[in-house]
Amino acid sequence: MVQTRMGDGMKIEMSEDEIREDIVRGVEDAVDRAKIDTLPQEEIDYLTDLYTRPSKFVSVEPGNEVVLTFDEGSVKLKRLVISIGRIPDLQIYERVFCSDTAELAHVDYSFKPVKPIIAEEQIEMEQALLSTILPLYYGAMPNLSLYSQPDGEFPNPAELLPKGKIDEAQKAYEGMIEHGIKDMVFVSSKMYEAGADGINFDTTGSAGEPDFLAALRATEKLKEKYPDISIEMGMSNEFVLGMHGDLEYEGTNLAGLYPHEQVKMAEKAGVDVFGPVVNINSSESIPWNIGRTVAMMKACAEEADIPVHANVGMGVGGVPIVETPPADSLCRASVALAEIGKQDGL
Amino acid sequence: MSSELFEQAARSVVDADVEEAKKLANQALEEDIPPLEMIEEGFTSGIVEVGRLFDRGELFLPQLMGCAEAMKEASGILKEAAAAAGEETAEDIEIVLGTVEGDVHDIGKGIVASILEANGIKVHDLGTDVPTNEFIEKAKEVDADVIGTSALLTTTMGANEDLIKTLEEENLRDRFKVVVGGGPVTERWADKIDADGYAENANEAVRVIQDLAN
Amino acid sequence: MVISHALASGMGGVRTTGDLVARLQMSEGMRIEEAKEYVADKLDVDIADMSDPVIMDEVRKEYGIGRVQPAAGEPKGMEAKMNIAELLDIKINSVENFKDKTS
């Protein structure tokens, strides 16, 4: 028997056969939902070997390392109740964690609240860029929910939809999209002008496909304005939640798209690096979760023409949904996605 | 013949075809198909399929509302006929639903409300940032079967525990079932705080609530 | 979490060449293998050595592109990035801004 975990982080013991069966079931679930290819037998064998090794920690073979980017880095140490400014935080990411990129972000982590403090954010970015070497993103979430009541002027679709007020909800979303694009372009422009190496639209789609569409349109506008700007787009869910239902981008309905389909939309808009998400099911085992995660991530990477950096953290990418992700699960997810998931980065 | 009608009924719900659903409900009555059998075997199968499709990203919230409308209209016709014929119909399950205090996330909770409504569960949606006492007062007022809470943040999950403790202090713990859910909430957490049920997603919430209430 | 990732699959950032490979992904849209090959070629190192901190620390010192533990007088921050832009033959936004403001 081998120790592994449930998606909620609980330690469990499974036999090698049970682990293999769960990996296969996970892959089958991914194939069924996302309508993608299954994994070949040798990759199932590889994952089974990875998840049955008794060692606490595993790593990729030398030469298979990938780029590591960490979203929202500059506020994460503060969350650990460490009294630290954002620039020392970024320097720690560069020099202690040896991250390959870092990200300046405001604690609100949404574009809208950054608007009134944009000058302060620019100064922080300028200062950070003088004393760091690694590429620095400025990141925030499109967070379209902030444009509906009580935080914004539009009626709240999350309240309208359960009441069956579909037309009103759709109209509200359409207004929210326009406001969201304006703020994303405004903030991103200012931060790019301050010298940021790139802009990260993080947790895109959290308010459904209107959120995704707003980020795609904002990307288009930014690329038109600054052809050299680098845009990363990280997702929030494995499929795009259909909250409007009728929103298209380049002739494709955005609702319900899975990672391998999302990345093609991102490419069309001009995104440079794409960050897919596959959610954890906390009631299934980690082997089950890694099977479906790797299958969906690999399909995305194979379909992509741009670098793909999977989200691998609390509750996504084969990592249990706990605030303190255990190293045994995290390192295995990291390795599985680098070596089998064909990721360009994590 | 009735199996064909059941299939058509299920399809009318999946297609969100309200007029077709009403027509099929009336046709079932004309053909002397027991109304409750028509609901269970026909329309309910349809709404279960709707939940499955929504869970897979193959059907979207606005369409789901249309499906719920078809279900509601057809069931209404059949339940009325069943009552007129003296058939005993199960009482509607009622739930008081909200996002816990300190948490303003409303999208996931709204989806759960929509799916529950679509499945014929009466939802009293209190919105977001709902204090513990408001959940309890509303549940007492409407004599709810279930209190359902959503917490999207690790920092607000604790409100679920407060709710259960307060229900115990007020000797109401046996009166209402408590079902918890939301991003960081897990079955392990639900067990730990002694909740009655946990749902990973909106679709599962339907099954858990129906099991608990019946 | 960051440390587990870094040990399990990370390129090593400024200890090795991770920051440089990331720049090629970001600005040129290169996939991982192409980006590694490009950087290895410019630095005149083997791809196999790109995540080796012993070799890469020496290489980074030699090119003046910043190290994890730089000595006094070595290029750091913006100075190192100016050298990176020249060595990799890419435009770095902050370097361009710096030049515009100072020249």
XYZ file of C-alpha atoms in Angstrom:
663
model
C 0.000 0.000 0.000
C 1.145 3.515 -0.834
C 0.316 6.746 0.885
C -1.469 9.324 -1.248
C -4.199 11.878 -0.596
C -7.740 12.865 -1.323
C -8.461 16.112 -3.150
C -9.161 17.712 0.227
C -5.648 16.831 1.377
C -6.509 13.907 3.684
C -3.902 11.165 3.745
C -5.125 7.821 2.438
C -3.536 4.529 1.467
C -4.124 2.870 -1.882
C -2.648 -0.138 -3.653
C -0.755 0.309 -6.909
C -3.693 -1.158 -8.811
C -6.130 1.233 -7.148
C -3.908 4.206 -7.966
C -3.645 3.113 -11.578
C -7.419 2.633 -11.774
C -8.043 6.093 -10.342
C -5.608 7.700 -12.784
C -7.386 5.930 -15.654
C -10.811 7.009 -14.341
C -9.572 10.599 -14.088
C -8.247 10.527 -17.635
C -11.554 9.059 -18.845
C -13.474 11.834 -17.119
C -11.299 14.458 -18.842
C -11.697 12.763 -22.228
C -15.460 12.581 -21.768
C -15.929 16.159 -20.585
C -13.424 18.040 -22.712
C -13.676 15.724 -25.732
C -9.938 15.282 -25.998
C -7.580 12.402 -26.691
C -6.778 9.928 -23.947
C -3.261 9.426 -22.629
C -1.195 6.576 -24.106
C -0.451 3.572 -21.919
C 3.170 4.578 -21.302
C 2.020 7.888 -19.847
C -0.483 6.147 -17.567
C 2.401 3.894 -16.487
C 4.595 6.915 -15.886
C 1.941 8.626 -13.730
C 1.312 5.392 -11.821
C 5.024 5.099 -11.113
C 5.183 8.757 -10.030
C 2.269 8.377 -7.625
C 3.361 5.030 -6.177
C 6.930 6.031 -5.376
C 7.321 5.931 -1.590
C 9.554 9.017 -1.559
C 8.197 12.169 -0.008
C 9.623 14.309 -2.804
C 10.185 13.806 -6.529
C 11.579 16.009 -9.293
C 11.911 16.171 -13.067
C 14.885 14.657 -14.823
C 17.664 17.201 -15.460
C 16.881 19.004 -18.706
C 13.111 18.808 -18.280
C 12.847 21.909 -16.094
C 10.250 24.510 -17.007
C 9.713 28.212 -16.413
C 8.032 29.068 -13.117
C 5.818 32.125 -12.849
C 4.009 33.057 -9.649
C 0.852 35.113 -9.884
C 0.156 37.816 -7.347
C 3.625 37.284 -5.876
C 4.072 40.712 -4.355
C 1.193 40.316 -1.924
C 1.563 36.673 -1.007
C 4.172 37.082 1.710
C 2.029 39.771 3.290
C -0.762 37.217 3.488
C 1.525 35.131 5.654
C 1.415 38.041 8.104
C 4.964 39.064 7.282
C 5.429 42.807 7.542
C 7.058 43.440 4.220
C 6.850 45.924 1.392
C 6.119 44.827 -2.138
C 9.590 45.469 -3.571
C 11.438 43.359 -0.957
C 8.765 40.738 -1.592
C 9.613 40.706 -5.301
C 13.321 40.561 -4.502
C 12.687 37.517 -2.313
C 10.867 35.859 -5.223
C 13.887 36.605 -7.418
C 16.724 35.762 -5.055
C 15.361 33.336 -2.496
C 12.620 31.427 -4.320
C 14.468 31.765 -7.663
C 11.243 32.330 -9.527
C 11.681 32.941 -13.241
C 9.241 35.863 -13.349
C 7.497 37.833 -10.628
C 4.403 39.950 -10.459
C 3.680 43.290 -8.863
C 0.086 43.390 -7.731
C -2.127 45.469 -5.493
C -3.791 43.798 -2.561
C -7.263 44.310 -4.149
C -6.002 42.347 -7.167
C -8.620 43.723 -9.551
C -8.196 46.312 -12.291
C -11.046 48.555 -11.193
C -9.754 49.527 -7.721
C -6.281 50.230 -9.118
C -7.547 53.068 -11.330
C -7.531 55.813 -8.682
C -4.099 54.812 -7.353
C -2.476 54.178 -10.699
C 0.264 56.806 -10.181
C 1.381 55.096 -6.966
C 1.376 51.734 -8.728
C 3.492 53.143 -11.540
C 6.056 54.495 -9.081
C 6.210 51.146 -7.311
C 6.742 49.401 -10.653
C 9.472 51.864 -11.690
C 11.263 51.361 -8.381
C 10.921 47.587 -8.528
C 12.319 47.477 -12.049
C 15.478 49.314 -11.001
C 16.393 46.737 -8.408
C 15.301 43.432 -9.949
C 16.555 41.402 -12.883
C 13.783 38.909 -13.598
C 10.817 39.808 -15.842
C 8.161 41.691 -13.896
C 4.482 41.449 -14.669
C 1.792 43.722 -13.368
C -1.180 41.531 -12.566
C -4.819 41.839 -11.589
C -8.124 40.102 -12.224
C -10.668 41.401 -14.757
C -13.189 40.713 -11.945
C -16.239 41.856 -13.861
C -18.395 41.344 -10.791
C -17.136 44.701 -9.497
C -19.123 46.454 -12.234
C -22.502 45.300 -10.969
C -24.437 46.378 -7.907
C -23.582 46.967 -5.115
C -20.033 47.673 -6.359
C -20.897 49.032 -9.795
C -23.673 50.704 -11.720
C -25.191 47.719 -13.522
C -27.931 45.504 -12.087
C -26.440 42.340 -10.609
C -26.785 39.408 -13.055
C -26.135 36.918 -10.260
C -29.368 38.155 -8.705
C -31.280 38.609 -11.972
C -30.587 35.173 -13.434
C -32.074 33.078 -10.618
C -35.187 35.225 -10.998
C -35.365 34.343 -14.679
C -34.625 37.917 -15.807
C -32.412 36.740 -18.624
C -32.607 39.738 -20.973
C -31.850 42.139 -18.145
C -28.925 40.001 -16.984
C -27.477 39.774 -20.483
C -27.768 43.535 -20.997
C -26.087 44.132 -17.642
C -23.213 41.850 -18.654
C -22.811 43.661 -21.962
C -22.450 46.977 -20.123
C -20.059 45.466 -17.581
C -17.860 44.138 -20.382
C -17.373 47.607 -21.861
C -16.475 49.116 -18.490
C -14.135 46.241 -17.716
C -12.283 46.593 -21.021
C -11.835 50.315 -20.423
C -10.298 49.764 -16.989
C -8.078 46.887 -18.097
C -6.720 48.932 -20.996
C -6.242 52.019 -18.816
C -4.376 50.293 -15.994
C -2.356 48.021 -18.295
C -1.326 50.963 -20.476
C -0.086 52.935 -17.512
C 1.814 49.999 -16.060
C 3.369 49.150 -19.424
C 4.411 52.777 -19.823
C 5.984 52.518 -16.368
C 8.159 49.723 -17.733
C 6.380 46.474 -16.814
C 7.633 43.521 -18.835
C 4.134 42.189 -19.165
C 0.548 42.344 -17.985
C -1.163 39.357 -16.375
C -4.943 39.039 -16.693
C -5.347 36.601 -13.845
C -8.321 34.449 -12.854
C -10.004 35.335 -16.128
C -13.539 34.057 -16.518
C -14.343 34.188 -12.794
C -17.563 35.996 -13.694
C -18.236 33.664 -16.604
C -17.709 34.189 -20.296
C -18.368 37.969 -20.143
C -15.216 38.206 -18.040
C -13.266 36.128 -20.597
C -14.558 38.204 -23.502
C -13.616 41.453 -21.757
C -10.053 40.185 -21.236
C -9.780 39.063 -24.872
C -11.007 42.425 -26.154
C -8.702 44.301 -23.766
C -5.791 42.213 -25.064
C -6.657 43.132 -28.644
C -6.742 46.826 -27.797
C -3.470 46.714 -25.876
C -1.703 44.847 -28.663
C -2.920 47.416 -31.131
C -1.714 50.241 -28.895
C 1.611 48.654 -27.898
C 2.659 45.915 -30.356
C 5.527 44.780 -28.076
C 3.465 44.426 -24.898
C 3.463 40.925 -23.440
C 0.145 39.615 -22.119
C -0.360 36.571 -19.948
C -3.880 35.285 -19.450
C -4.584 32.954 -16.546
C -7.958 31.270 -16.255
C -10.195 30.666 -13.249
C -11.985 27.427 -14.106
C -11.508 24.417 -16.362
C -14.434 25.397 -18.557
C -15.746 28.874 -19.210
C -18.869 29.304 -17.159
C -21.834 30.347 -19.304
C -23.430 33.278 -17.496
C -24.596 35.200 -20.587
C -24.910 32.279 -22.957
C -24.687 34.101 -26.278
C -21.281 35.777 -26.297
C -19.024 34.960 -29.206
C -15.422 35.749 -30.021
C -14.342 35.386 -33.644
C -17.455 33.327 -34.326
C -17.025 30.950 -31.375
C -19.412 30.869 -28.425
C -17.156 31.317 -25.417
C -19.340 29.524 -22.874
C -18.310 25.967 -22.123
C -14.881 26.108 -23.743
C -12.249 23.832 -22.210
C -8.515 24.710 -21.927
C -7.507 23.400 -25.375
C -10.257 25.575 -26.896
C -9.695 28.584 -24.632
C -6.057 28.851 -25.685
C -7.044 29.299 -29.340
C -9.242 32.263 -28.402
C -6.387 33.721 -26.370
C -4.014 33.328 -29.304
C -6.413 35.082 -31.656
C -6.584 38.035 -29.279
C -2.780 38.255 -29.112
C -2.067 36.669 -25.723
C 1.604 35.651 -25.361
C 1.427 33.179 -22.457
C -1.684 31.207 -21.492
C -2.421 29.815 -18.030
C -5.030 27.045 -18.072
C -6.838 25.768 -14.996
C -8.128 22.309 -14.159
C -10.050 22.238 -10.902
C -9.649 19.737 -8.101
C -12.531 17.541 -7.050
C -12.034 17.323 -3.294
C -14.105 14.135 -3.016
C -11.863 12.160 -5.372
C -8.294 10.951 -4.834
C -5.254 12.902 -5.984
C -4.379 10.150 -8.540
C -7.873 10.590 -10.054
C -7.387 14.349 -10.089
C -3.930 14.175 -11.662
C -5.193 11.861 -14.398
C -7.825 14.332 -15.533
C -5.567 17.349 -14.960
C -2.708 16.010 -17.053
C -5.040 14.880 -19.838
C -6.655 18.322 -20.138
C -3.395 20.249 -19.746
C -1.589 18.115 -22.311
C -4.409 18.636 -24.816
C -4.143 22.376 -24.229
C -0.360 22.422 -24.683
C -0.582 20.341 -27.859
C -3.222 22.604 -29.342
C -1.341 25.789 -28.431
C 1.046 27.783 -30.560
C 2.052 29.958 -27.602
C 3.687 29.006 -24.287
C 1.297 27.396 -21.815
C 1.837 27.726 -18.061
C -0.577 25.565 -16.066
C -1.955 26.874 -12.795
C -0.706 24.477 -10.130
C -1.623 25.523 -6.605
C -4.270 25.254 -3.924
C -7.239 23.444 -5.469
C -6.016 23.478 -9.072
C -3.627 21.483 -11.244
C -3.689 18.302 -9.179
C -2.892 19.994 -5.847
C -5.211 19.412 -2.856
C -7.542 22.219 -1.875
C -5.818 23.219 1.346
C -4.037 26.400 2.350
C -0.865 24.461 3.086
C -0.494 22.187 0.038
C 1.578 19.155 1.043
C 4.928 18.869 -0.720
C 4.331 15.209 -1.651
C 1.309 16.097 -3.789
C 2.625 19.402 -5.054
C 5.962 18.093 -6.309
C 4.240 15.188 -8.092
C 1.798 17.538 -9.820
C 4.689 19.791 -10.775
C 6.607 16.878 -12.307
C 3.570 15.300 -13.988
C 2.644 18.557 -15.702
C 6.190 19.326 -16.795
C 7.007 15.866 -18.113
C 3.658 14.474 -19.313
C 1.454 17.556 -19.455
C 3.882 19.158 -21.953
C 3.741 22.500 -20.187
C 6.130 25.322 -21.067
C 5.912 26.593 -17.535
C 3.897 26.477 -14.355
C -46.529 4.655 -25.426
C -45.974 6.281 -22.019
C -42.210 5.690 -22.241
C -42.196 7.662 -25.473
C -44.108 10.455 -23.766
C -41.673 10.382 -20.830
C -38.796 10.798 -23.248
C -40.534 13.689 -25.001
C -41.219 15.304 -21.632
C -37.572 15.013 -20.622
C -36.520 16.437 -23.977
C -38.894 19.405 -23.667
C -37.203 20.355 -20.385
C -33.692 19.989 -21.812
C -34.764 22.092 -24.801
C -36.345 24.681 -22.472
C -39.502 24.389 -24.580
C -42.153 25.663 -22.174
C -45.096 25.317 -24.576
C -44.122 21.774 -25.536
C -43.735 20.819 -21.867
C -47.213 22.161 -21.041
C -48.688 20.368 -24.045
C -47.108 17.068 -23.021
C -48.333 17.469 -19.444
C -51.873 17.925 -20.699
C -51.470 15.027 -23.137
C -50.413 12.777 -20.256
C -53.562 13.703 -18.384
C -55.695 12.956 -21.465
C -54.002 9.566 -21.786
C -54.639 8.791 -18.109
C -50.962 8.571 -17.234
C -50.659 9.101 -13.476
C -49.522 12.737 -13.062
C -46.859 11.980 -10.481
C -45.421 9.214 -12.678
C -45.275 11.685 -15.560
C -43.361 14.125 -13.372
C -40.945 11.530 -12.001
C -40.295 9.492 -15.134
C -40.548 12.320 -17.630
C -39.901 15.866 -16.563
C -37.614 15.067 -13.604
C -35.403 12.948 -15.862
C -35.128 16.007 -18.055
C -34.069 18.312 -15.260
C -31.515 15.758 -14.030
C -30.037 15.755 -17.525
C -30.039 19.568 -17.477
C -27.993 19.495 -14.259
C -25.560 17.038 -15.791
C -25.077 19.171 -18.878
C -24.613 22.316 -16.796
C -21.982 20.589 -14.666
C -20.019 19.762 -17.828
C -20.217 23.243 -19.347
C -22.558 22.069 -22.103
C -25.520 24.160 -20.985
C -25.438 27.677 -19.611
C -27.210 29.609 -16.910
C -29.674 31.533 -19.114
C -30.705 28.292 -20.863
C -30.961 26.621 -17.487
C -33.548 29.189 -16.435
C -35.614 28.316 -19.489
C -35.364 24.621 -18.582
C -36.493 25.421 -15.055
C -39.475 27.342 -16.411
C -40.521 24.392 -18.577
C -40.198 22.073 -15.586
C -42.153 24.408 -13.333
C -45.042 24.928 -15.760
C -45.432 21.236 -16.612
C -45.141 20.105 -12.986
C -47.683 22.741 -11.978
C -50.284 21.314 -14.363
C -49.617 17.751 -13.225
C -49.477 18.516 -9.498
C -52.785 20.372 -9.713
C -54.356 17.378 -11.456
C -52.867 15.009 -8.872
C -54.242 17.096 -6.031
C -57.688 17.235 -7.683
C -57.613 13.441 -7.964
C -56.755 13.184 -4.273
C -53.231 11.922 -4.896
C -50.791 12.808 -2.177
C -47.973 14.982 -3.462
C -44.761 15.549 -1.570
C -44.435 18.978 -0.022
C -41.900 21.287 -1.613
C -38.515 21.316 0.048
C -37.653 24.799 1.280
C -34.127 26.081 1.746
C -32.756 29.308 3.146
C -29.640 30.050 1.130
C -26.931 32.667 1.364
C -23.253 33.524 1.345
C -21.902 33.757 4.879
C -21.066 36.938 6.760
C -17.933 38.734 5.569
C -18.104 37.126 2.138
C -19.585 38.965 -0.851
C -19.195 36.273 -3.533
C -22.539 35.787 -5.214
C -21.974 33.956 -8.512
C -21.610 30.416 -7.177
C -24.446 30.875 -4.724
C -26.626 32.259 -7.545
C -25.895 29.181 -9.652
C -26.846 26.894 -6.766
C -30.086 28.861 -6.273
C -30.908 28.503 -9.968
C -30.263 24.755 -10.080
C -32.225 24.150 -6.876
C -35.177 26.145 -8.209
C -34.982 24.212 -11.465
C -35.347 21.025 -9.441
C -38.460 22.268 -7.699
C -36.788 23.239 -4.427
C -38.134 26.507 -3.006
C -35.214 28.849 -2.383
C -35.202 31.806 -0.008
C -32.064 33.580 -1.194
C -30.715 35.968 1.435
C -27.898 37.221 -0.784
C -24.348 37.729 0.417
C -22.658 38.759 3.665
C -25.481 37.154 5.625
C -25.089 37.180 9.427
C -25.718 33.887 11.233
C -28.824 35.169 13.006
C -30.410 36.164 9.674
C -30.096 32.614 8.369
C -31.763 31.333 11.519
C -34.530 33.937 11.700
C -35.492 33.376 8.056
C -35.415 29.599 8.478
C -37.742 29.906 11.474
C -40.020 32.334 9.608
C -40.526 30.108 6.562
C -40.146 26.836 8.468
C -37.355 25.790 6.132
C -36.126 22.249 5.824
C -32.552 23.192 5.070
C -30.151 26.084 5.623
C -27.559 26.225 2.855
C -24.427 28.328 3.134
C -21.777 29.319 0.646
C -18.280 30.468 1.647
C -15.718 31.313 -1.018
C -12.847 32.266 1.238
C -10.779 30.306 3.721
C -11.209 33.317 5.989
C -15.010 33.088 5.974
C -15.473 29.308 6.189
C -15.599 29.595 9.974
C -19.035 31.228 9.754
C -20.451 27.770 8.999
C -19.215 26.554 12.351
C -20.772 29.598 14.070
C -24.109 28.795 12.440
C -24.105 25.219 13.701
C -23.036 26.249 17.215
C -25.720 28.933 17.360
C -28.375 26.457 16.222
C -27.241 24.139 19.010
C -27.318 26.940 21.596
C -30.835 27.865 20.541
C -31.979 24.239 20.575
C -32.741 24.411 16.864
C -30.093 21.993 15.633
C -32.600 19.203 14.990
C -35.078 21.492 13.277
C -32.950 22.476 10.259
C -30.502 20.491 8.197
C -27.335 22.437 7.378
C -25.639 21.993 4.015
C -22.337 23.758 3.294
C -20.439 24.461 0.101
C -18.160 26.892 -1.696
C -14.632 26.946 -3.154
C -12.453 25.985 -0.168
C -15.144 23.966 1.662
C -14.679 20.209 1.613
C -16.495 17.156 2.929
C -13.794 16.811 5.565
C -14.519 20.338 6.802
C -18.256 19.644 6.739
C -17.721 16.527 8.865
C -15.436 18.393 11.215
C -18.006 21.082 11.994
C -20.823 18.530 12.123
C -22.772 19.859 9.138
C -25.466 17.550 7.790
C -24.334 17.730 4.221
C -21.694 18.977 1.813
C -21.996 19.554 -1.904
C -19.039 19.848 -4.270
C -21.128 21.669 -6.870
C -24.653 22.873 -7.624
C -25.736 19.599 -9.153
C -24.626 17.628 -6.133
C -26.403 20.130 -3.880
C -29.729 19.009 -5.365
C -29.111 15.372 -4.508
C -27.769 16.107 -1.026
C -30.683 18.404 -0.144
C -33.292 16.025 -1.516
C -31.753 13.128 0.421
C -31.649 15.118 3.640
C -35.137 16.548 3.353
C -36.904 13.327 2.415
C 4.556 25.946 -2.201
C 6.934 28.121 -4.233
C 9.934 26.235 -2.888
C 8.424 22.819 -3.669
C 7.774 23.900 -7.264
C 11.262 25.362 -7.597
C 12.850 22.121 -6.439
C 10.544 19.813 -8.382
C 10.560 21.398 -11.815
C 11.949 24.948 -11.788
C 14.680 26.265 -14.043
C 16.221 28.258 -11.204
C 15.593 31.909 -12.048
C 18.641 34.150 -11.701
C 20.621 31.277 -10.149
C 20.672 29.746 -13.616
C 18.786 30.826 -16.765
C 15.081 30.682 -15.874
C 14.602 34.446 -16.086
C 16.220 34.516 -19.527
C 14.116 31.668 -20.914
C 11.011 33.330 -19.467
C 11.859 36.538 -21.334
C 11.922 34.687 -24.649
C 8.566 33.079 -23.879
C 7.055 36.419 -22.938
C 8.410 38.642 -25.669
C 8.894 36.230 -28.563
C 6.174 33.679 -27.781
C 8.708 30.847 -27.893
C 7.761 27.435 -26.524
C 10.036 26.006 -23.839
C 12.383 24.010 -26.059
C 12.849 26.802 -28.580
C 13.417 29.360 -25.822
C 16.007 27.130 -24.142
C 17.833 26.578 -27.430
C 17.856 30.304 -28.162
C 19.283 31.208 -24.751
C 21.795 28.355 -24.796
C 23.021 29.550 -28.169
C 23.388 33.162 -27.067
C 25.175 32.162 -23.855
C 27.212 29.520 -25.647
C 26.284 26.814 -23.140
C 24.816 23.313 -23.443
C 21.072 23.033 -22.864
C 21.869 20.377 -20.259
C 23.808 22.962 -18.236
C 21.123 25.629 -18.266
C 19.713 24.614 -14.889
C 23.098 23.977 -13.299
C 23.778 26.735 -10.766
C 27.525 26.042 -10.628
C 28.090 26.505 -14.330
C 25.479 29.196 -14.831
C 26.659 31.344 -11.934
C 30.042 31.582 -13.621
C 28.463 32.290 -16.993
C 26.197 34.976 -15.553
C 29.158 36.634 -13.862
C 31.148 36.528 -17.080
C 28.374 38.213 -19.097
C 27.416 40.639 -16.318
C 23.754 39.658 -16.429
C 23.178 39.513 -12.696
C 23.673 36.762 -10.160
C 21.825 35.609 -7.121
C 24.671 36.723 -4.869
C 26.543 39.489 -6.696
C 29.740 41.016 -5.445
C 30.319 44.741 -5.066
C 30.724 46.398 -8.436
C 28.975 43.664 -10.432
C 25.965 44.607 -12.552
C 22.711 44.422 -10.619
C 19.119 45.402 -11.320
C 18.829 47.704 -14.321
C 22.520 47.376 -15.232
C 22.167 43.612 -15.485
C 19.006 43.951 -17.555
C 20.740 46.246 -20.023
C 23.332 43.529 -20.539
C 20.598 40.883 -20.883
C 18.827 42.880 -23.586
C 22.057 43.199 -25.554
C 23.155 39.599 -25.058
C 19.784 38.068 -25.982
C 19.134 40.662 -28.679
C 15.688 41.489 -27.320
C 13.936 44.661 -26.240
C 13.272 44.977 -22.527
C 10.616 47.566 -21.812
C 12.186 49.001 -18.661
C 15.612 49.143 -20.291
C 14.178 51.111 -23.213
C 12.502 53.491 -20.755
C 15.732 53.869 -18.805
C 17.691 54.695 -21.957
C 15.065 57.208 -23.086
C 15.226 58.995 -19.756
C 18.982 59.024 -19.380
C 20.475 59.496 -22.820
